[in-house]
Amino acid sequence: MKSAIFATLLATAAAFAPASETASASSALSAFKDDVGAITPLGYFDPLGLTKDGDQAKFDRLRLVEVKHGRIAMMAVVGYLVTAAGTRFDGLISYDGTKFADIPSGFAALDAIPTLGLAQILIFIGVAETVFMKDITGGEFPGDFRNGFLDFGWDSYDQATKNKKRSIELNQGRAAQMGILGLMVHDKLGNIDAVLPPF
């Protein structure tokens, strides 16, 4: 009985022991609390403690990945909704007579697209990833893939407007990541029609 009480007290005391982790977590919180993407009411949100060491290079890498995945997810949600609404290109997708209109939406499309069509998609993704979707010139922020080529007036904005637009992009990307995940789950469950509005 005494050993059980001692073990319980030891476990309780161990819960309060690592003061250094709390300090490093609070230093990371203070290091990134004002960064773009720290939006009320959550503020800076890192539940897994991936940036608890306060390493700026690691934070920038994670932010780059978040921005890139957010952009891909936004395109995926729009693409899913457009194809679910029945919008297709005219003509043939393959010389064997398969039309774009014959390709269903969602995961079923992977089985219906000809093998060479899937290969073209993978090649396009590879080229986009290795040539276009990378920071060659040392961009202004993680995810700045302009590389001195595209601008669309970005340099004409003041810093507050740039930060607002970057926050909007981050939040829309976060929402799109959850959105495409939900669409994929309901597609696999077979109840996607109950989720999407009638088109």
Coordinates of N, CA, C and O in Angstrom, one line a residue:
M1 N 0.8 -1.2 0.0 CA 0.0 0.0 0.0 C 0.9 1.3 0.0 O 0.6 2.2 -0.7
K2 N 1.9 1.2 0.8 CA 2.8 2.4 0.9 C 3.5 2.6 -0.4 O 3.7 3.7 -0.8
S3 N 3.9 1.5 -1.1 CA 4.6 1.7 -2.4 C 3.6 2.2 -3.4 O 4.1 3.0 -4.3
A4 N 2.4 1.9 -3.4 CA 1.4 2.4 -4.3 C 1.2 3.9 -4.1 O 1.1 4.7 -5.1
I5 N 1.2 4.3 -2.9 CA 1.0 5.8 -2.5 C 2.3 6.5 -3.0 O 2.2 7.6 -3.6
F6 N 3.5 5.9 -2.7 CA 4.7 6.5 -3.1 C 4.8 6.7 -4.7 O 5.2 7.7 -5.2
A7 N 4.4 5.6 -5.4 CA 4.4 5.7 -6.9 C 3.4 6.8 -7.4 O 3.8 7.5 -8.3
T8 N 2.3 6.9 -6.7 CA 1.3 7.9 -7.1 C 1.9 9.3 -6.9 O 1.8 10.2 -7.7
L9 N 2.5 9.5 -5.7 CA 3.2 10.8 -5.4 C 4.3 11.1 -6.4 O 4.5 12.3 -6.8
L10 N 5.1 10.1 -6.7 CA 6.2 10.3 -7.6 C 5.7 10.7 -9.0 O 6.3 11.6 -9.7
A11 N 4.6 10.0 -9.5 CA 4.1 10.3 -10.8 C 3.5 11.8 -10.8 O 3.6 12.5 -11.8
T12 N 2.9 12.2 -9.7 CA 2.3 13.5 -9.6 C 3.4 14.5 -9.6 O 3.3 15.6 -10.3
A13 N 4.5 14.3 -8.9 CA 5.6 15.2 -8.9 C 6.3 15.3 -10.2 O 6.8 16.3 -10.6
A14 N 6.4 14.1 -11.0 CA 7.0 14.1 -12.3 C 6.3 15.0 -13.3 O 6.9 15.5 -14.2
A15 N 5.0 15.1 -13.1 CA 4.2 15.9 -14.0 C 4.6 17.4 -14.0 O 4.4 18.1 -14.9
F16 N 5.1 17.8 -12.8 CA 5.5 19.3 -12.7 C 7.0 19.5 -12.9 O 7.5 20.6 -12.7
A17 N 7.8 18.4 -13.2 CA 9.2 18.5 -13.2 C 9.8 19.3 -14.4 O 10.6 20.2 -14.2
P18 N 9.4 19.1 -15.6 CA 10.1 19.7 -16.8 C 9.8 21.2 -17.0 O 9.0 21.5 -17.8
A19 N 10.4 22.0 -16.2 CA 10.2 23.4 -16.3 C 10.8 24.0 -17.6 O 10.4 25.0 -18.2
S20 N 11.9 23.3 -18.1 CA 12.6 23.8 -19.3 C 11.7 23.7 -20.6 O 11.7 24.5 -21.4
E21 N 10.8 22.6 -20.6 CA 10.0 22.5 -21.8 C 8.9 23.6 -21.8 O 8.6 24.1 -22.8
T22 N 8.4 24.0 -20.6 CA 7.5 25.1 -20.6 C 8.1 26.3 -21.0 O 7.5 27.1 -21.7
A23 N 9.4 26.5 -20.6 CA 10.1 27.8 -21.0 C 10.3 27.8 -22.5 O 10.1 28.8 -23.2
S24 N 10.7 26.6 -23.1 CA 10.9 26.6 -24.5 C 9.6 26.7 -25.3 O 9.6 27.4 -26.4
A25 N 8.5 26.2 -24.8 CA 7.2 26.3 -25.4 C 6.8 27.8 -25.4 O 6.3 28.3 -26.4
S26 N 7.0 28.4 -24.3 CA 6.6 29.8 -24.2 C 7.5 30.7 -25.0 O 7.1 31.7 -25.6
S27 N 8.8 30.3 -25.2 CA 9.7 31.1 -26.1 C 9.3 30.9 -27.5 O 9.3 31.9 -28.3
A28 N 8.8 29.7 -27.9 CA 8.3 29.6 -29.3 C 7.0 30.4 -29.5 O 6.8 31.0 -30.5
L29 N 6.2 30.3 -28.4 CA 5.0 31.1 -28.5 C 5.3 32.6 -28.7 O 4.7 33.3 -29.5
S30 N 6.2 33.1 -27.9 CA 6.6 34.5 -28.1 C 7.3 34.8 -29.4 O 7.2 35.9 -29.9
A31 N 8.0 33.8 -29.9 CA 8.7 34.0 -31.2 C 7.8 34.1 -32.3 O 8.1 34.8 -33.3
F32 N 6.7 33.3 -32.4 CA 5.8 33.3 -33.5 C 4.4 33.8 -33.3 O 3.6 33.7 -34.1
K33 N 4.2 34.4 -32.1 CA 2.8 34.8 -31.8 C 2.3 35.9 -32.6 O 1.1 36.0 -32.8
D34 N 3.1 36.7 -33.2 CA 2.7 37.8 -34.1 C 2.9 37.5 -35.5 O 2.7 38.4 -36.4
D35 N 3.2 36.3 -35.9 CA 3.4 36.0 -37.3 C 2.1 35.9 -38.0 O 1.0 35.7 -37.4
V36 N 2.2 36.0 -39.3 CA 1.0 35.9 -40.2 C 0.4 34.5 -39.9 O 1.1 33.5 -39.9
G37 N -0.9 34.5 -39.8 CA -1.6 33.2 -39.6 C -2.0 33.0 -38.1 O -2.8 32.1 -37.8
A38 N -1.5 33.8 -37.2 CA -1.9 33.7 -35.8 C -3.1 34.6 -35.6 O -3.1 35.8 -35.5
I39 N -4.3 33.9 -35.7 CA -5.6 34.6 -35.8 C -6.4 34.4 -34.5 O -6.4 33.3 -34.0
T40 N -7.0 35.4 -34.1 CA -7.9 35.3 -32.9 C -9.1 34.3 -33.3 O -9.5 34.3 -34.4
P41 N -9.6 33.6 -32.4 CA -9.4 33.5 -31.0 C -8.2 32.6 -30.6 O -7.8 32.6 -29.4
L42 N -7.7 31.8 -31.5 CA -6.7 30.8 -31.1 C -5.3 31.5 -30.9 O -4.5 31.0 -30.1
G43 N -5.0 32.5 -31.7 CA -3.7 33.0 -31.7 C -2.7 32.1 -32.4 O -3.1 31.4 -33.3
Y44 N -1.5 32.0 -31.9 CA -0.6 31.0 -32.4 C -0.9 29.7 -31.9 O -1.0 29.4 -30.7
F45 N -1.2 28.7 -32.8 CA -1.7 27.4 -32.5 C -0.8 26.3 -32.9 O -0.6 26.1 -34.1
D46 N -0.1 25.7 -32.0 CA 0.8 24.6 -32.3 C 0.6 23.5 -31.3 O 1.4 23.3 -30.4
P47 N -0.6 22.7 -31.4 CA -0.9 21.7 -30.4 C 0.1 20.6 -30.3 O 0.2 19.9 -29.3
L48 N 0.8 20.3 -31.4 CA 1.8 19.2 -31.4 C 3.2 19.6 -31.0 O 4.1 18.8 -30.8
G49 N 3.4 20.9 -30.8 CA 4.7 21.4 -30.3 C 5.8 21.3 -31.4 O 6.9 21.1 -31.0
L50 N 5.4 21.4 -32.6 CA 6.4 21.2 -33.7 C 7.4 22.4 -33.7 O 8.5 22.2 -34.2
T51 N 7.1 23.5 -33.2 CA 8.0 24.7 -33.2 C 8.3 25.1 -31.8 O 8.7 26.3 -31.6
K52 N 8.3 24.2 -30.8 CA 8.5 24.6 -29.5 C 10.0 25.0 -29.2 O 10.2 25.7 -28.3
D53 N 10.9 24.6 -30.1 CA 12.3 25.0 -29.9 C 12.5 26.4 -30.4 O 13.6 27.0 -30.2
G54 N 11.5 27.1 -31.1 CA 11.7 28.4 -31.6 C 12.6 28.6 -32.8 O 13.1 29.7 -33.1
D55 N 12.9 27.5 -33.5 CA 13.8 27.5 -34.6 C 13.1 28.2 -35.8 O 12.1 27.6 -36.4
Q56 N 13.6 29.3 -36.3 CA 12.9 30.1 -37.4 C 13.0 29.3 -38.7 O 12.0 29.3 -39.5
A57 N 14.1 28.6 -39.0 CA 14.2 27.9 -40.2 C 13.2 26.7 -40.3 O 12.6 26.5 -41.3
K58 N 13.0 26.1 -39.2 CA 12.0 25.0 -39.1 C 10.6 25.5 -39.3 O 9.8 25.0 -40.0
F59 N 10.3 26.7 -38.6 CA 9.0 27.3 -38.7 C 8.8 27.7 -40.2 O 7.7 27.5 -40.7
D60 N 9.8 28.3 -40.9 CA 9.6 28.7 -42.2 C 9.3 27.5 -43.2 O 8.5 27.6 -44.1
R61 N 10.0 26.4 -42.9 CA 9.8 25.2 -43.7 C 8.3 24.7 -43.5 O 7.6 24.3 -44.4
L62 N 7.9 24.6 -42.2 CA 6.5 24.2 -42.0 C 5.5 25.1 -42.6 O 4.5 24.7 -43.1
R63 N 5.8 26.4 -42.5 CA 4.9 27.4 -43.1 C 4.8 27.2 -44.6 O 3.7 27.3 -45.3
L64 N 6.0 27.0 -45.3 CA 6.0 26.7 -46.7 C 5.1 25.5 -47.1 O 4.3 25.6 -48.0
V65 N 5.3 24.5 -46.3 CA 4.5 23.3 -46.6 C 3.0 23.5 -46.4 O 2.1 23.1 -47.1
E66 N 2.7 24.3 -45.3 CA 1.3 24.6 -45.0 C 0.7 25.5 -46.2 O -0.4 25.2 -46.6
V67 N 1.4 26.4 -46.7 CA 0.9 27.3 -47.8 C 0.7 26.5 -49.0 O -0.3 26.5 -49.7
K68 N 1.7 25.6 -49.3 CA 1.6 24.8 -50.6 C 0.5 23.8 -50.5 O -0.3 23.7 -51.4
H69 N 0.3 23.1 -49.4 CA -0.8 22.2 -49.2 C -2.1 22.9 -49.2 O -3.1 22.4 -49.8
G70 N -2.2 24.1 -48.7 CA -3.4 24.9 -48.7 C -3.8 25.3 -50.1 O -5.0 25.2 -50.5
R71 N -2.8 25.7 -50.9 CA -3.1 26.1 -52.3 C -3.6 24.8 -53.1 O -4.5 24.9 -53.9
I72 N -3.0 23.7 -52.9 CA -3.4 22.5 -53.6 C -4.8 22.1 -53.1 O -5.6 21.7 -53.9
A73 N -5.1 22.2 -51.8 CA -6.4 21.9 -51.3 C -7.5 22.8 -51.9 O -8.6 22.4 -52.2
M74 N -7.2 24.1 -52.0 CA -8.2 25.0 -52.6 C -8.5 24.6 -54.0 O -9.7 24.6 -54.4
M75 N -7.5 24.3 -54.8 CA -7.7 23.8 -56.2 C -8.5 22.5 -56.2 O -9.4 22.3 -57.0
A76 N -8.2 21.6 -55.2 CA -8.9 20.3 -55.1 C -10.4 20.5 -54.8 O -11.2 19.8 -55.4
V77 N -10.7 21.4 -53.9 CA -12.1 21.6 -53.5 C -12.9 22.1 -54.7 O -13.9 21.6 -55.0
V78 N -12.3 23.1 -55.4 CA -13.0 23.7 -56.6 C -13.1 22.6 -57.6 O -14.2 22.5 -58.2
G79 N -12.1 21.9 -57.9 CA -12.1 20.8 -58.9 C -13.2 19.8 -58.6 O -13.9 19.3 -59.4
Y80 N -13.2 19.4 -57.3 CA -14.2 18.4 -56.9 C -15.6 18.9 -57.1 O -16.5 18.2 -57.6
L81 N -15.9 20.1 -56.7 CA -17.2 20.7 -56.8 C -17.6 20.9 -58.2 O -18.8 20.7 -58.6
V82 N -16.7 21.3 -59.1 CA -17.0 21.5 -60.5 C -17.3 20.2 -61.2 O -18.3 20.1 -61.9
T83 N -16.6 19.2 -60.9 CA -16.9 17.9 -61.5 C -18.1 17.2 -60.9 O -18.9 16.6 -61.6
A84 N -18.4 17.4 -59.6 CA -19.6 16.9 -59.0 C -20.8 17.6 -59.6 O -21.9 17.0 -59.6
A85 N -20.7 18.8 -60.0 CA -21.8 19.5 -60.7 C -22.0 19.1 -62.1 O -23.0 19.5 -62.7
G86 N -21.1 18.2 -62.6 CA -21.3 17.7 -63.9 C -20.6 18.5 -65.0 O -20.8 18.1 -66.2
T87 N -19.8 19.4 -64.7 CA -19.1 20.2 -65.7 C -17.9 19.4 -66.2 O -17.1 18.9 -65.4
R88 N -17.8 19.2 -67.5 CA -16.7 18.5 -68.2 C -16.3 19.2 -69.4 O -17.0 20.0 -70.0
F89 N -15.1 18.9 -69.9 CA -14.6 19.4 -71.2 C -15.3 18.6 -72.2 O -15.8 17.5 -72.1
D90 N -15.5 19.2 -73.4 CA -16.0 18.6 -74.6 C -14.9 17.7 -75.2 O -13.8 17.9 -75.0
G91 N -15.4 16.7 -75.9 CA -14.5 15.9 -76.7 C -14.0 14.6 -75.9 O -14.6 14.2 -74.9
L92 N -12.9 14.0 -76.5 CA -12.4 12.7 -76.0 C -11.3 12.9 -75.1 O -10.4 13.8 -75.3
I93 N -11.2 12.1 -74.0 CA -10.0 12.1 -73.2 C -9.0 11.1 -73.6 O -7.8 11.1 -73.3
S94 N -9.5 10.2 -74.5 CA -8.6 9.1 -75.0 C -9.0 8.7 -76.4 O -10.1 8.9 -76.8
Y95 N -8.0 8.2 -77.2 CA -8.3 7.8 -78.6 C -9.2 6.6 -78.6 O -9.6 6.2 -79.7
D96 N -9.4 5.9 -77.5 CA -10.2 4.7 -77.5 C -11.7 5.0 -77.5 O -12.5 4.2 -77.4
G97 N -12.0 6.3 -77.5 CA -13.4 6.8 -77.6 C -14.0 7.2 -76.2 O -15.1 7.6 -76.2
T98 N -13.2 7.2 -75.2 CA -13.6 7.6 -73.9 C -13.8 9.1 -73.9 O -12.8 9.9 -74.2
K99 N -14.9 9.6 -73.5 CA -15.2 11.1 -73.5 C -14.9 11.6 -72.1 O -15.0 10.9 -71.1
F100 N -14.7 12.9 -72.0 CA -14.5 13.5 -70.7 C -15.8 13.4 -69.9 O -15.8 13.2 -68.7
A101 N -17.0 13.4 -70.6 CA -18.3 13.3 -69.9 C -18.5 11.9 -69.3 O -19.3 11.7 -68.4
D102 N -17.7 10.9 -69.8 CA -17.8 9.5 -69.3 C -17.1 9.3 -67.9 O -17.2 8.3 -67.3
I103 N -16.2 10.3 -67.5 CA -15.4 10.2 -66.3 C -16.3 10.7 -65.1 O -16.7 11.8 -65.1
P104 N -16.5 9.8 -64.2 CA -17.3 10.3 -63.0 C -16.4 11.2 -62.1 O -15.2 11.4 -62.3
S105 N -17.1 11.7 -61.1 CA -16.3 12.6 -60.2 C -15.9 11.8 -59.0 O -16.3 10.6 -58.8
G106 N -15.0 12.3 -58.2 CA -14.5 11.7 -57.0 C -13.5 10.6 -57.3 O -12.8 10.6 -58.3
F107 N -13.4 9.7 -56.3 CA -12.4 8.6 -56.4 C -12.7 7.7 -57.6 O -11.8 7.0 -58.1
A108 N -13.9 7.6 -58.0 CA -14.3 6.7 -59.2 C -13.6 7.2 -60.4 O -13.4 6.3 -61.3
A109 N -13.2 8.4 -60.5 CA -12.5 8.9 -61.7 C -11.2 8.2 -61.9 O -10.7 8.1 -63.0
L110 N -10.5 7.9 -60.8 CA -9.2 7.2 -60.9 C -9.3 5.9 -61.6 O -8.3 5.5 -62.3
D111 N -10.4 5.2 -61.5 CA -10.5 3.9 -62.2 C -11.0 4.1 -63.7 O -10.7 3.3 -64.5
A112 N -11.6 5.3 -63.9 CA -12.1 5.5 -65.3 C -11.1 6.2 -66.2 O -11.2 6.1 -67.4
I113 N -10.2 7.0 -65.6 CA -9.2 7.7 -66.5 C -8.2 6.7 -67.0 O -7.7 5.8 -66.3
P114 N -8.0 6.7 -68.3 CA -7.0 5.8 -68.9 C -5.6 5.9 -68.3 O -5.3 7.0 -67.7
T115 N -4.8 4.9 -68.3 CA -3.5 4.8 -67.7 C -2.6 6.0 -68.2 O -1.9 6.6 -67.4
L116 N -2.6 6.2 -69.5 CA -1.8 7.3 -70.0 C -2.3 8.7 -69.5 O -1.5 9.6 -69.3
G117 N -3.5 8.8 -69.3 CA -4.1 10.1 -68.7 C -3.6 10.3 -67.3 O -3.2 11.4 -66.9
L118 N -3.6 9.2 -66.5 CA -3.0 9.3 -65.1 C -1.5 9.6 -65.2 O -1.0 10.4 -64.3
A119 N -0.8 9.0 -66.1 CA 0.6 9.3 -66.3 C 0.8 10.8 -66.6 O 1.8 11.4 -66.0
Q120 N 0.0 11.3 -67.4 CA 0.1 12.8 -67.8 C -0.1 13.6 -66.5 O 0.6 14.6 -66.3
I121 N -1.1 13.3 -65.7 CA -1.4 14.0 -64.5 C -0.2 14.0 -63.6 O 0.3 15.0 -63.0
L122 N 0.4 12.8 -63.4 CA 1.6 12.6 -62.5 C 2.8 13.4 -63.0 O 3.5 14.0 -62.3
I123 N 3.0 13.4 -64.4 CA 4.1 14.1 -64.9 C 3.9 15.6 -64.7 O 4.8 16.4 -64.4
F124 N 2.7 16.1 -64.9 CA 2.4 17.5 -64.7 C 2.6 17.9 -63.3 O 3.2 19.0 -63.0
I125 N 2.2 17.1 -62.3 CA 2.5 17.4 -60.9 C 4.0 17.4 -60.6 O 4.5 18.3 -59.9
G126 N 4.7 16.5 -61.2 CA 6.2 16.4 -61.0 C 6.9 17.7 -61.6 O 7.7 18.3 -60.9
V127 N 6.5 18.1 -62.8 CA 7.0 19.3 -63.4 C 6.7 20.5 -62.5 O 7.5 21.4 -62.3
A128 N 5.4 20.6 -62.1 CA 5.0 21.8 -61.3 C 5.8 21.8 -60.0 O 6.2 22.9 -59.6
E129 N 6.0 20.7 -59.4 CA 6.7 20.6 -58.1 C 8.2 21.0 -58.2 O 8.7 21.7 -57.4
T130 N 8.8 20.5 -59.3 CA 10.2 20.6 -59.4 C 10.7 21.9 -60.1 O 11.8 22.4 -59.9
V131 N 9.8 22.5 -61.0 CA 10.1 23.7 -61.7 C 9.5 24.9 -61.3 O 10.1 26.0 -61.1
F132 N 8.2 24.9 -61.1 CA 7.4 26.1 -60.8 C 7.1 26.4 -59.3 O 7.1 27.5 -58.9
M133 N 6.8 25.4 -58.6 CA 6.3 25.6 -57.2 C 7.5 25.5 -56.2 O 7.5 24.8 -55.3
K134 N 8.5 26.3 -56.5 CA 9.6 26.4 -55.6 C 10.2 27.8 -55.6 O 10.1 28.6 -56.6
D135 N 10.8 28.1 -54.5 CA 11.4 29.5 -54.3 C 12.8 29.5 -54.8 O 13.7 28.9 -54.2
I136 N 13.0 30.1 -56.0 CA 14.3 30.0 -56.6 C 15.2 31.3 -56.2 O 16.4 31.2 -56.0
T137 N 14.5 32.4 -56.1 CA 15.2 33.7 -55.9 C 15.3 34.1 -54.5 O 15.8 35.2 -54.2
G138 N 14.8 33.3 -53.6 CA 14.7 33.8 -52.2 C 13.6 34.8 -52.0 O 13.8 36.0 -51.9
G139 N 12.4 34.3 -51.9 CA 11.2 35.1 -51.9 C 11.1 35.9 -50.6 O 11.8 35.8 -49.7
E140 N 10.0 36.7 -50.6 CA 9.8 37.7 -49.5 C 9.3 36.9 -48.3 O 9.5 37.4 -47.2
F141 N 8.6 35.8 -48.5 CA 8.1 35.0 -47.4 C 8.0 33.5 -47.8 O 8.1 33.2 -49.0
P142 N 7.8 32.6 -46.9 CA 7.7 31.2 -47.3 C 6.4 31.0 -48.1 O 5.3 31.4 -47.8
G143 N 6.6 30.4 -49.3 CA 5.5 30.2 -50.2 C 5.4 31.3 -51.3 O 4.5 31.3 -52.1
D144 N 6.4 32.2 -51.3 CA 6.5 33.2 -52.4 C 7.2 32.6 -53.6 O 8.4 32.6 -53.6
F145 N 6.4 32.2 -54.6 CA 7.0 31.5 -55.7 C 7.0 32.4 -57.0 O 7.0 31.9 -58.1
R146 N 6.9 33.7 -56.8 CA 6.9 34.6 -57.9 C 8.3 34.5 -58.7 O 8.3 34.6 -59.9
N147 N 9.4 34.4 -58.0 CA 10.7 34.2 -58.6 C 11.0 35.3 -59.6 O 11.7 35.1 -60.6
G148 N 10.6 36.6 -59.3 CA 10.9 37.7 -60.2 C 10.1 37.6 -61.5 O 10.4 38.4 -62.4
F149 N 9.1 36.8 -61.6 CA 8.4 36.6 -62.9 C 7.0 37.1 -62.8 O 6.6 38.0 -63.5
L150 N 6.2 36.7 -61.8 CA 4.8 37.1 -61.7 C 4.7 38.1 -60.5 O 5.4 37.9 -59.5
D151 N 3.9 39.1 -60.7 CA 3.7 40.1 -59.6 C 2.3 40.4 -59.4 O 1.8 40.3 -58.2
F152 N 1.5 40.7 -60.4 CA 0.1 41.1 -60.3 C -0.1 42.2 -59.3 O -1.2 42.2 -58.6
G153 N 0.8 43.1 -59.1 CA 0.7 44.2 -58.2 C 1.0 44.0 -56.8 O 0.8 44.9 -55.9
W154 N 1.6 42.8 -56.4 CA 1.9 42.5 -55.0 C 2.8 43.6 -54.4 O 2.7 44.0 -53.3
D155 N 3.8 44.0 -55.2 CA 4.8 44.9 -54.7 C 4.2 46.3 -54.4 O 4.9 47.1 -53.7
S156 N 3.1 46.6 -55.0 CA 2.5 47.9 -54.8 C 1.7 48.0 -53.4 O 1.3 49.1 -53.0
Y157 N 1.5 46.9 -52.7 CA 0.8 46.9 -51.5 C 1.7 47.3 -50.3 O 2.9 47.0 -50.3
D158 N 1.1 47.9 -49.3 CA 1.9 48.2 -48.1 C 1.9 46.9 -47.2 O 1.2 45.9 -47.5
Q159 N 2.8 46.9 -46.2 CA 3.0 45.7 -45.4 C 1.8 45.2 -44.7 O 1.5 44.0 -44.7
A160 N 0.9 46.1 -44.2 CA -0.3 45.7 -43.5 C -1.2 44.9 -44.5 O -1.8 43.9 -44.1
T161 N -1.4 45.4 -45.7 CA -2.2 44.8 -46.7 C -1.6 43.4 -47.1 O -2.4 42.4 -47.3
K162 N -0.3 43.4 -47.3 CA 0.3 42.1 -47.6 C 0.1 41.0 -46.5 O -0.3 39.9 -46.8
N163 N 0.2 41.5 -45.2 CA 0.0 40.5 -44.1 C -1.5 40.1 -44.1 O -1.7 38.9 -43.8
K164 N -2.4 41.0 -44.3 CA -3.8 40.6 -44.3 C -4.1 39.6 -45.4 O -4.8 38.6 -45.2
K165 N -3.6 39.9 -46.6 CA -3.8 38.9 -47.7 C -3.1 37.6 -47.5 O -3.7 36.5 -47.8
R166 N -2.0 37.6 -46.9 CA -1.3 36.3 -46.6 C -2.1 35.5 -45.5 O -2.2 34.3 -45.6
S167 N -2.7 36.3 -44.5 CA -3.5 35.6 -43.5 C -4.8 35.0 -44.1 O -5.2 33.9 -43.7
I168 N -5.4 35.8 -45.0 CA -6.6 35.3 -45.7 C -6.2 34.0 -46.5 O -7.0 33.0 -46.4
E169 N -5.1 34.0 -47.2 CA -4.7 32.8 -47.9 C -4.5 31.6 -47.0 O -4.9 30.5 -47.3
L170 N -3.8 31.8 -45.9 CA -3.5 30.8 -45.0 C -4.8 30.2 -44.4 O -5.0 29.0 -44.3
N171 N -5.7 31.0 -44.0 CA -7.0 30.6 -43.4 C -7.8 29.9 -44.4 O -8.5 28.8 -44.1
Q172 N -7.9 30.4 -45.7 CA -8.7 29.7 -46.7 C -8.0 28.3 -47.0 O -8.7 27.4 -47.3
G173 N -6.7 28.3 -47.0 CA -6.0 27.0 -47.3 C -6.3 26.0 -46.2 O -6.4 24.8 -46.5
R174 N -6.3 26.5 -44.9 CA -6.6 25.6 -43.8 C -8.0 25.1 -43.9 O -8.3 23.9 -43.7
A175 N -8.9 25.9 -44.3 CA -10.3 25.5 -44.4 C -10.5 24.5 -45.6 O -11.2 23.5 -45.5
A176 N -9.8 24.8 -46.7 CA -9.8 23.9 -47.9 C -9.2 22.5 -47.6 O -9.7 21.5 -48.1
Q177 N -8.2 22.5 -46.7 CA -7.6 21.2 -46.4 C -8.6 20.4 -45.6 O -8.8 19.2 -45.8
M178 N -9.4 21.0 -44.7 CA -10.4 20.3 -44.0 C -11.6 20.0 -44.9 O -12.2 18.9 -44.8
G179 N -11.9 20.9 -45.9 CA -13.0 20.7 -46.8 C -12.7 19.5 -47.7 O -13.6 18.6 -47.9
I180 N -11.5 19.4 -48.3 CA -11.3 18.3 -49.2 C -11.2 17.0 -48.5 O -11.6 15.9 -49.0
L181 N -10.7 17.0 -47.2 CA -10.7 15.8 -46.4 C -12.1 15.3 -46.2 O -12.4 14.1 -46.3
G182 N -13.0 16.2 -45.8 CA -14.4 15.9 -45.6 C -15.0 15.3 -46.9 O -15.8 14.3 -46.9
L183 N -14.8 16.0 -48.0 CA -15.3 15.5 -49.3 C -14.8 14.1 -49.6 O -15.6 13.2 -50.1
M184 N -13.5 13.8 -49.4 CA -12.9 12.5 -49.7 C -13.5 11.5 -48.8 O -13.8 10.3 -49.2
V185 N -13.7 11.8 -47.5 CA -14.3 10.8 -46.5 C -15.7 10.5 -46.9 O -16.1 9.3 -47.0
H186 N -16.5 11.5 -47.2 CA -17.9 11.2 -47.6 C -18.0 10.5 -49.0 O -18.9 9.7 -49.2
D187 N -17.0 10.8 -49.9 CA -17.0 10.0 -51.1 C -16.8 8.6 -50.9 O -17.4 7.7 -51.4
K188 N -15.8 8.2 -50.0 CA -15.5 6.8 -49.7 C -16.7 6.2 -48.9 O -16.9 5.0 -49.1
L189 N -17.3 6.9 -48.1 CA -18.5 6.4 -47.3 C -19.7 6.2 -48.2 O -20.6 5.4 -47.9
G190 N -19.7 6.8 -49.4 CA -20.8 6.6 -50.3 C -22.0 7.6 -50.1 O -23.0 7.4 -50.7
N191 N -21.8 8.6 -49.2 CA -22.9 9.5 -49.0 C -22.6 10.9 -49.4 O -23.1 11.9 -48.8
I192 N -21.8 11.1 -50.4 CA -21.4 12.4 -50.9 C -22.6 13.2 -51.3 O -22.6 14.4 -51.2
D193 N -23.6 12.5 -51.9 CA -24.8 13.3 -52.3 C -25.6 13.9 -51.2 O -26.3 14.9 -51.4
A194 N -25.4 13.3 -50.0 CA -26.1 13.9 -48.8 C -25.4 15.2 -48.3 O -26.0 16.0 -47.6
V195 N -24.1 15.3 -48.7 CA -23.3 16.4 -48.2 C -23.4 17.6 -49.2 O -23.5 18.7 -48.8
L196 N -23.3 17.3 -50.5 CA -23.3 18.4 -51.5 C -24.7 18.8 -51.8 O -25.6 18.1 -51.8
P197 N -24.8 20.1 -52.2 CA -26.1 20.6 -52.6 C -26.5 20.0 -53.9 O -25.6 19.6 -54.7
P198 N -27.8 19.9 -54.2 CA -28.2 19.4 -55.5 C -27.8 20.4 -56.6 O -28.0 21.6 -56.5
F199 N -27.2 19.8 -57.7 CA -26.7 20.7 -58.8 C -27.7 20.6 -59.9 O -28.2 19.6 -60.3

